[in-house]
Amino acid sequence: MIMWQTAIFGLVTLVVLSKVDGQKKEDDFQCPSATGTGNFADPATCRRFYQCVDGYPYMNRCPSGLFFDDISKFCTFKNEARCGPIASTPAPITEPPTDLAEKCNNKECQLPYCFCSKDGTVIPGNLEAENTPQMILLTFDGAVNLQNYDHYKKVLNGKRTNPNGCPIKGTFYVSHEYSNYQMIQQLASEGNEIGTETISLQTGLQDKGYEEWVGEMIGMREILRHFANISKSEVVGMRAPFLKPGRNTQYKVLEEFGYIYDSSVGVPALPIPVWPYTLDYKIPHECKSGTCPTKSFPGVWEVPLNAHFVEGFEGGHCPYLDQCVLHNHDPDDVFQWLQEDFSKYYDQNRAPYMMAFHTNWFSIKELEKGLGKFLDWASNLPDVWFVTTTQALTWMTDPKGLKQLDNYEPWSCNKKDNLPPTPCKTSIKCALSFKKENFTDTRYLETCRDCPNQYPWLGDATGSGIPNKDNYVPDNV
């Protein structure tokens, strides 16, 4: 079932976007005024739908043989598609909460502990853009294994360097199932940041309770500690599955268990990108997922995912680069597309340019080659720095101008004492019993540690074989 859903999702992402032709007429498609952004059924045919971007419609055609389902909002087989438009049920009227976060107060919110601005576009420290380093954040989501490890190592090959001569680094938000912990330990030992996604990548987690979030997040952190030798103090960031934050519940877990930041909130396609901010105050932009925090979480950082797009929305807009429609482009086209997207940051307020990827970007040679061209070009710019997410936030707490960065210790090549050691050359391959819901299967785990009794999972992060063994206590208790 999971493979089928993945295949359908892949087909959806290959839909070609085309701008609505000609001048608008009264009978042309109008984006719903209440939302303005999202996918909506074409009233004329089930074979097409419209992607609305800030109120402007872009016509999409489903791949051959598929039809648009107006409930699930993707293309599927004819017998499963519920053609639209289907009227949506209005949300129930509820009493407004009384403890919402307030709008940014610049007088009260001061670095290094708090950062906000009215619209999120202000450069920290009141630096001029020309004196601000353009940070690029390479982030990779999901399991790390043979399917993607060599591709990631090709990106982080040690040959591309920052202006201080140090190799560029990335950040990995790791999920558990199918991960190879020897490979993860190797990435961490080289100075790349390892954060958590979740253990199971379950759908609907955004609507689950506190204990479910603790089990998924803190359990994943414990798995990294036990099987990849990554200390708890080094795992300080996370990303929610499918960029669906868990409302206030997830952020309460972040706050209570010592995380520094989250990176799950998507930002709509805006003319000027948004900088990271602390959650002392209300988020300064529209919440694309509808599940963002509404309360104040002082000192917890949000590193948002600005939408990638170019003028005219060729290729669409997307938080993950592999979700933009670039599969028909050759490497030079991809390179130029990335350059144009990057220029919105570099030529304006120099907010961190986050390049977020899933494995499927690297399955298309043209995309991988185009990315390589972009990385080679960008790493030769004198004011561009490829840093981990935590390194970016460290700079934000005490902003430094360009001339101060060559000897800036947090971005130096010096290896931190608390990084894991270089892993074993030959991993231990464990074939383990995996019990999930109503079935038992075999899962394989590779690590430099001894094999556990059974496959680690929710409630038993070390694989002891004792169900519901784990009991996590907040740091502030």
mmCIF file with all atom_site columns, N, CA and C in Angstrom, residues 125 200 253 258 406 451:
data_model
loop_
_atom_site.group_PDB
_atom_site.id
_atom_site.type_symbol
_atom_site.label_atom_id
_atom_site.label_alt_id
_atom_site.label_comp_id
_atom_site.label_asym_id
_atom_site.label_entity_id
_atom_site.label_seq_id
_atom_site.pdbx_PDB_ins_code
_atom_site.Cartn_x
_atom_site.Cartn_y
_atom_site.Cartn_z
_atom_site.occupancy
_atom_site.B_iso_or_equiv
_atom_site.pdbx_formal_charge
_atom_site.auth_seq_id
_atom_site.auth_comp_id
_atom_site.auth_asym_id
_atom_site.auth_atom_id
_atom_site.pdbx_PDB_model_num
ATOM 1  N N  . GLY A 1 125 ? 20.796 41.729 13.378 1.00 0.00 ? 125 GLY A N  1
ATOM 2  C CA . GLY A 1 125 ? 21.896 42.629 13.690 1.00 0.00 ? 125 GLY A CA 1
ATOM 3  C C  . GLY A 1 125 ? 21.906 43.901 12.878 1.00 0.00 ? 125 GLY A C  1
ATOM 4  N N  . SER A 1 200 ? 8.515  6.417  12.735 1.00 0.00 ? 200 SER A N  1
ATOM 5  C CA . SER A 1 200 ? 7.628  5.670  11.836 1.00 0.00 ? 200 SER A CA 1
ATOM 6  C C  . SER A 1 200 ? 7.191  6.433  10.597 1.00 0.00 ? 200 SER A C  1
ATOM 7  N N  . VAL A 1 253 ? 6.948  19.543 23.151 1.00 0.00 ? 253 VAL A N  1
ATOM 8  C CA . VAL A 1 253 ? 7.961  18.486 23.262 1.00 0.00 ? 253 VAL A CA 1
ATOM 9  C C  . VAL A 1 253 ? 9.349  19.048 22.959 1.00 0.00 ? 253 VAL A C  1
ATOM 10 N N  . GLY A 1 258 ? 14.723 19.807 25.258 1.00 0.00 ? 258 GLY A N  1
ATOM 11 C CA . GLY A 1 258 ? 16.015 20.398 24.966 1.00 0.00 ? 258 GLY A CA 1
ATOM 12 C C  . GLY A 1 258 ? 16.369 20.579 23.506 1.00 0.00 ? 258 GLY A C  1
ATOM 13 N N  . ASP A 1 406 ? 36.353 34.739 8.289  1.00 0.00 ? 406 ASP A N  1
ATOM 14 C CA . ASP A 1 406 ? 37.464 33.829 8.003  1.00 0.00 ? 406 ASP A CA 1
ATOM 15 C C  . ASP A 1 406 ? 37.973 33.142 9.260  1.00 0.00 ? 406 ASP A C  1
ATOM 16 N N  . CYS A 1 451 ? 23.950 -6.462 17.605 1.00 0.00 ? 451 CYS A N  1
ATOM 17 C CA . CYS A 1 451 ? 22.560 -6.521 17.161 1.00 0.00 ? 451 CYS A CA 1
ATOM 18 C C  . CYS A 1 451 ? 21.617 -6.528 18.362 1.00 0.00 ? 451 CYS A C  1
#
